[in-house]
CSV table of C-alpha atoms in Angstrom, one decimal:
chain,number,residue,atom,x,y,z
J,252,MET,CA,67.7,45.8,-25.6
J,253,SER,CA,66.9,42.6,-27.4
J,254,ARG,CA,67.2,40.7,-24.1
J,255,LYS,CA,64.6,43.1,-22.4
J,256,ARG,CA,62.2,42.6,-25.4
J,257,HIS,CA,62.5,38.9,-25.0
J,258,ALA,CA,61.9,39.1,-21.3
J,259,LEU,CA,58.8,41.3,-21.8
J,260,SER,CA,57.4,38.9,-24.4
J,261,ALA,CA,58.1,35.8,-22.1
J,262,ARG,CA,56.2,37.6,-19.3
J,263,ASP,CA,53.3,38.5,-21.6
J,264,ALA,CA,53.1,35.0,-22.8
J,265,HIS,CA,53.1,33.7,-19.2
J,266,ILE,CA,50.3,36.1,-18.2
J,267,THR,CA,48.3,35.0,-21.2
J,268,SER,CA,48.7,31.3,-20.2
J,269,LEU,CA,47.6,32.1,-16.7
J,270,ARG,CA,44.6,33.9,-17.9
J,271,VAL,CA,43.7,30.8,-20.1
J,272,ALA,CA,44.2,28.5,-17.1
J,273,ILE,CA,42.0,30.7,-14.9
J,274,GLY,CA,39.3,30.8,-17.6
J,275,ILE,CA,39.4,27.0,-17.9
J,276,LEU,CA,39.1,26.6,-14.0
J,277,VAL,CA,36.1,29.1,-14.1
J,278,LEU,CA,34.4,26.9,-16.7
J,279,ILE,CA,35.1,23.8,-14.7
J,280,CYS,CA,33.8,25.4,-11.5
J,281,ALA,CA,30.7,26.6,-13.3
J,282,GLY,CA,30.1,23.0,-14.6
J,283,LEU,CA,30.5,21.6,-11.1
J,284,PHE,CA,28.1,24.2,-9.8
J,285,TRP,CA,25.6,23.4,-12.4
J,286,GLY,CA,25.9,19.6,-11.6
J,287,TRP,CA,25.4,20.3,-8.0
J,288,LYS,CA,22.4,22.6,-8.6
J,289,THR,CA,20.7,20.1,-10.9
J,290,ALA,CA,21.4,17.0,-8.7
J,291,PRO,CA,18.2,15.6,-7.1
J,292,ASP,CA,17.5,17.1,-3.7
J,293,ARG,CA,15.6,14.1,-2.7
J,294,LEU,CA,16.5,10.4,-2.9
J,295,THR,CA,13.9,7.7,-2.5
J,296,VAL,CA,15.0,4.9,-0.2
J,297,TYR,CA,12.7,2.0,0.2
J,298,THR,CA,12.5,0.6,3.7
J,299,PRO,CA,10.7,-2.7,4.2
J,300,PRO,CA,8.2,-2.9,7.0
J,301,ASP,CA,9.9,-5.9,8.5
J,302,LEU,CA,13.4,-4.9,9.7
J,303,ARG,CA,14.4,-8.3,11.0
J,304,THR,CA,17.0,-8.5,8.2
J,305,GLY,CA,18.4,-5.1,9.1
J,306,SER,CA,18.3,-1.8,7.3
J,307,THR,CA,21.5,-2.1,5.2
J,308,ARG,CA,20.5,-2.6,1.5
J,309,GLU,CA,21.0,-1.2,-1.9
J,310,TRP,CA,19.3,2.2,-2.2
J,311,TRP,CA,17.8,1.3,-5.6
J,312,LYS,CA,16.3,-2.1,-4.5
J,313,VAL,CA,12.5,-2.0,-3.7
J,314,PRO,CA,11.5,-4.7,-1.1
J,315,GLU,CA,8.8,-7.0,-2.1
J,316,PRO,CA,6.5,-6.0,0.8
J,317,ASN,CA,6.6,-2.4,-0.6
J,318,ILE,CA,5.7,-3.7,-4.0
J,319,TYR,CA,2.7,-5.7,-2.7
J,320,THR,CA,1.5,-2.7,-0.5
J,321,PHE,CA,1.7,-0.4,-3.4
J,322,ALA,CA,-0.3,-2.7,-5.7
J,323,VAL,CA,-3.0,-3.4,-3.2
J,324,TYR,CA,-3.4,0.3,-2.4
J,325,VAL,CA,-3.6,1.5,-6.0
J,326,TRP,CA,-5.8,-1.4,-7.2
J,327,GLN,CA,-8.2,-1.0,-4.3
J,328,THR,CA,-8.5,2.7,-4.7
J,329,LEU,CA,-8.9,2.5,-8.4
J,330,ASN,CA,-11.8,0.1,-8.3
J,331,ARG,CA,-13.8,1.8,-5.6
J,332,TRP,CA,-17.0,3.2,-7.0
J,333,PRO,CA,-18.8,4.9,-4.0
J,334,ALA,CA,-21.9,6.2,-5.9
J,335,ASN,CA,-22.0,5.5,-9.6
J,336,GLY,CA,-19.5,3.2,-11.5
J,337,GLU,CA,-20.1,5.1,-14.8
J,338,ALA,CA,-18.7,8.3,-13.3
J,339,ASP,CA,-16.6,6.9,-10.5
J,340,TYR,CA,-14.6,4.5,-12.6
J,341,LYS,CA,-13.7,7.0,-15.3
J,342,ARG,CA,-12.7,9.6,-12.7
J,343,ASN,CA,-10.5,7.1,-11.0
J,344,ILE,CA,-8.7,6.2,-14.1
J,345,ASN,CA,-7.9,9.8,-14.8
J,346,ALA,CA,-7.0,10.7,-11.2
J,347,TYR,CA,-4.6,7.8,-10.8
J,348,SER,CA,-3.1,7.9,-14.3
J,349,THR,CA,0.3,8.7,-12.8
J,350,PHE,CA,0.2,5.4,-11.1
J,351,LEU,CA,-0.5,3.5,-14.3
J,352,THR,CA,1.7,2.6,-17.2
J,353,PRO,CA,0.3,4.0,-20.6
J,354,ALA,CA,-0.6,0.4,-21.7
J,355,CYS,CA,-2.5,-0.3,-18.4
J,356,LYS,CA,-4.3,3.0,-18.6
J,357,ASN,CA,-5.3,2.2,-22.2
J,358,TYR,CA,-6.5,-1.2,-21.2
J,359,LEU,CA,-8.7,0.1,-18.3
J,360,GLN,CA,-10.1,2.8,-20.6
J,361,ASN,CA,-11.1,0.2,-23.1
J,362,GLU,CA,-12.5,-2.0,-20.4
J,363,TYR,CA,-14.5,1.0,-19.1
J,364,GLU,CA,-16.0,1.7,-22.5
J,365,GLN,CA,-16.9,-2.0,-23.0
J,366,ARG,CA,-18.7,-2.3,-19.7
J,367,ARG,CA,-20.4,1.1,-20.1
J,368,SER,CA,-21.8,0.1,-23.5
J,369,ARG,CA,-23.2,-3.2,-21.9
J,370,GLY,CA,-24.9,-1.1,-19.2
J,371,GLU,CA,-22.7,-2.6,-16.4
J,372,LEU,CA,-21.6,0.7,-14.8
J,373,LYS,CA,-24.5,3.1,-14.5
J,374,GLY,CA,-25.7,3.2,-10.9
J,375,ARG,CA,-23.3,0.4,-9.9
J,376,VAL,CA,-21.6,0.7,-6.6
J,377,ARG,CA,-18.3,-1.4,-6.1
J,378,GLY,CA,-15.9,-2.1,-3.2
J,379,ILE,CA,-12.8,-4.1,-3.3
J,380,TYR,CA,-10.8,-5.3,-0.3
J,381,GLU,CA,-7.9,-7.6,0.6
J,382,ILE,CA,-9.1,-11.1,1.7
J,383,PRO,CA,-8.4,-11.4,5.4
J,384,GLY,CA,-5.5,-13.8,6.0
J,385,ARG,CA,-4.2,-13.4,2.4
J,386,GLY,CA,-1.9,-10.5,2.8
J,387,PHE,CA,1.7,-10.4,1.8
J,388,GLN,CA,3.3,-13.7,2.4
J,389,ASN,CA,5.8,-14.4,-0.5
J,390,ALA,CA,6.4,-18.0,0.7
J,391,SER,CA,5.6,-18.8,-2.9
J,392,PRO,CA,6.2,-15.8,-5.2
J,393,ASN,CA,3.6,-17.1,-7.6
J,394,GLY,CA,1.0,-17.9,-4.9
J,395,PRO,CA,-1.4,-15.7,-2.9
J,396,GLY,CA,0.2,-12.6,-1.4
J,397,GLY,CA,3.4,-13.2,-3.4
J,398,VAL,CA,5.7,-10.9,-5.3
J,399,ARG,CA,7.7,-12.4,-8.2
J,400,VAL,CA,10.8,-10.4,-9.2
J,401,ILE,CA,11.2,-10.2,-13.0
J,402,ASP,CA,14.2,-7.8,-12.9
J,403,ARG,CA,15.4,-4.8,-10.9
J,404,ASP,CA,12.5,-2.6,-12.3
J,405,HIS,CA,9.6,-5.1,-12.9
J,406,TRP,CA,7.6,-7.3,-10.6
J,407,ILE,CA,4.4,-9.4,-10.5
J,408,ALA,CA,2.2,-9.1,-7.5
J,409,THR,CA,-0.5,-11.7,-6.9
J,410,LEU,CA,-3.5,-10.0,-5.2
J,411,ASP,CA,-6.3,-12.1,-3.7
J,412,MET,CA,-9.2,-9.6,-3.4
J,413,GLY,CA,-12.8,-9.6,-2.4
J,414,VAL,CA,-15.1,-7.7,-4.9
J,415,SER,CA,-18.5,-6.5,-3.9
J,416,GLU,CA,-20.9,-4.8,-6.3
J,417,SER,CA,-24.5,-3.7,-5.8
J,418,TYR,CA,-27.1,-1.9,-7.9
J,419,ALA,CA,-30.0,0.0,-6.3
J,420,GLY,CA,-29.1,-1.5,-2.9
J,421,THR,CA,-29.2,-5.1,-4.3
J,422,SER,CA,-26.0,-7.2,-4.3
J,423,VAL,CA,-25.1,-8.2,-7.9
J,424,ARG,CA,-21.6,-9.5,-7.3
J,425,ASP,CA,-19.9,-10.9,-4.2
J,426,ALA,CA,-16.7,-13.0,-5.0
J,427,TYR,CA,-13.1,-13.5,-4.5
J,428,VAL,CA,-10.8,-12.7,-7.4
J,429,ARG,CA,-7.0,-13.3,-7.9
J,430,TYR,CA,-5.3,-10.6,-9.8
J,431,PRO,CA,-1.7,-11.2,-11.1
J,432,VAL,CA,-0.8,-7.5,-11.4
J,433,TYR,CA,2.4,-6.1,-13.1
J,434,VAL,CA,4.3,-3.4,-11.2
J,435,SER,CA,7.0,-1.2,-12.9
J,436,ARG,CA,9.5,1.3,-11.7
J,437,LEU,CA,9.1,4.8,-13.2
J,438,ASP,CA,10.7,7.3,-10.9
J,439,ASN,CA,10.5,10.4,-13.0
J,440,ASP,CA,7.8,12.4,-11.3
J,441,PRO,CA,8.3,12.4,-7.5
J,442,ASP,CA,5.8,15.2,-7.0
J,443,SER,CA,2.7,13.4,-8.3
J,444,ASN,CA,4.0,9.8,-7.8
J,445,PRO,CA,6.2,9.6,-4.7
J,446,TRP,CA,6.2,5.8,-4.9
J,447,GLY,CA,8.1,5.9,-8.1
J,448,LEU,CA,6.1,2.8,-9.1
J,449,GLN,CA,3.3,2.1,-11.6
J,450,ILE,CA,0.7,-0.6,-12.1
J,451,GLY,CA,1.2,-2.4,-15.4
J,452,SER,CA,3.9,-2.8,-17.9
J,453,SER,CA,4.4,-2.2,-21.6
J,454,GLU,CA,2.0,-5.1,-22.3
J,455,GLY,CA,-0.9,-4.1,-20.1
J,456,CYS,CA,-2.1,-4.4,-16.4
J,457,PHE,CA,-2.0,-8.2,-15.8
J,458,ALA,CA,0.5,-11.0,-16.1
J,459,GLY,CA,-2.3,-13.4,-16.7
J,460,VAL,CA,-6.1,-13.6,-16.7
J,461,PRO,CA,-7.8,-12.7,-13.4
J,462,GLN,CA,-9.4,-15.8,-11.9
J,463,ARG,CA,-12.4,-16.1,-9.8
J,464,LEU,CA,-11.5,-18.0,-6.6
J,465,GLY,CA,-15.0,-18.4,-5.1
J,466,TYR,CA,-17.7,-16.4,-3.4
J,467,ALA,CA,-17.2,-14.2,-0.3
J,468,ASP,CA,-19.6,-16.3,1.7
J,469,ASP,CA,-17.9,-19.5,0.9
J,470,ASP,CA,-14.3,-19.6,2.2
J,471,SER,CA,-14.1,-23.4,1.5
J,472,ASP,CA,-14.2,-22.6,-2.2
J,473,ALA,CA,-11.5,-19.9,-2.1
J,474,ASP,CA,-8.9,-21.9,-4.0
J,475,SER,CA,-11.1,-23.1,-6.9
J,476,THR,CA,-9.5,-21.0,-9.6
J,477,SER,CA,-11.4,-22.2,-12.6
J,478,GLU,CA,-13.5,-19.3,-13.8
J,479,VAL,CA,-12.2,-16.2,-15.7
J,480,ALA,CA,-13.2,-13.1,-13.8
J,481,GLN,CA,-13.7,-9.5,-15.0
J,482,PRO,CA,-11.3,-6.9,-13.4
């Protein structure tokens, strides 16, 4: 009788251990399912426009041409005032805030308030464009059309842009300006920012003071970087 009792106890203990093992497996499977469920369903891969170097690269690396294109696109759109700078500039800052670091957005908002208080925005029309022949080059990362890599998530793009402003149909500004713009990676909102990039850094928008290169009607003076220019 004692032998049967011990056999039954051993069986019950074995069944209990199997139930515990099954419970642990269920918890592990639930954890794996949750990990699979919450994994990103999209992975951003940056492909450079020039594929002469092939398409094999680290998925996290952002090619310099993509950095330059992003910086030009956002900066050009941000600084376009089609009707009234006082309304257009403020609207652009808010509309493109997902493409700006908090420090850069704060800088632009302060710059907006300063120019508005001086009467430099009301009724002002502005257009900004890439200087022909000064697109992405990167022969010299610190030169025109260059992108300098700071680290994996931060860059400096040098943009040579033409700036045209008019008031009541009269031209009030027509010059070339060099903008050393920070670009940072912040890939946490793919719906509103599919680039996963932002203009600026924790310090602000620029890696240096924007410099006036010359006037748009005088290409020979395009490299005279001696005068500080307003953004």
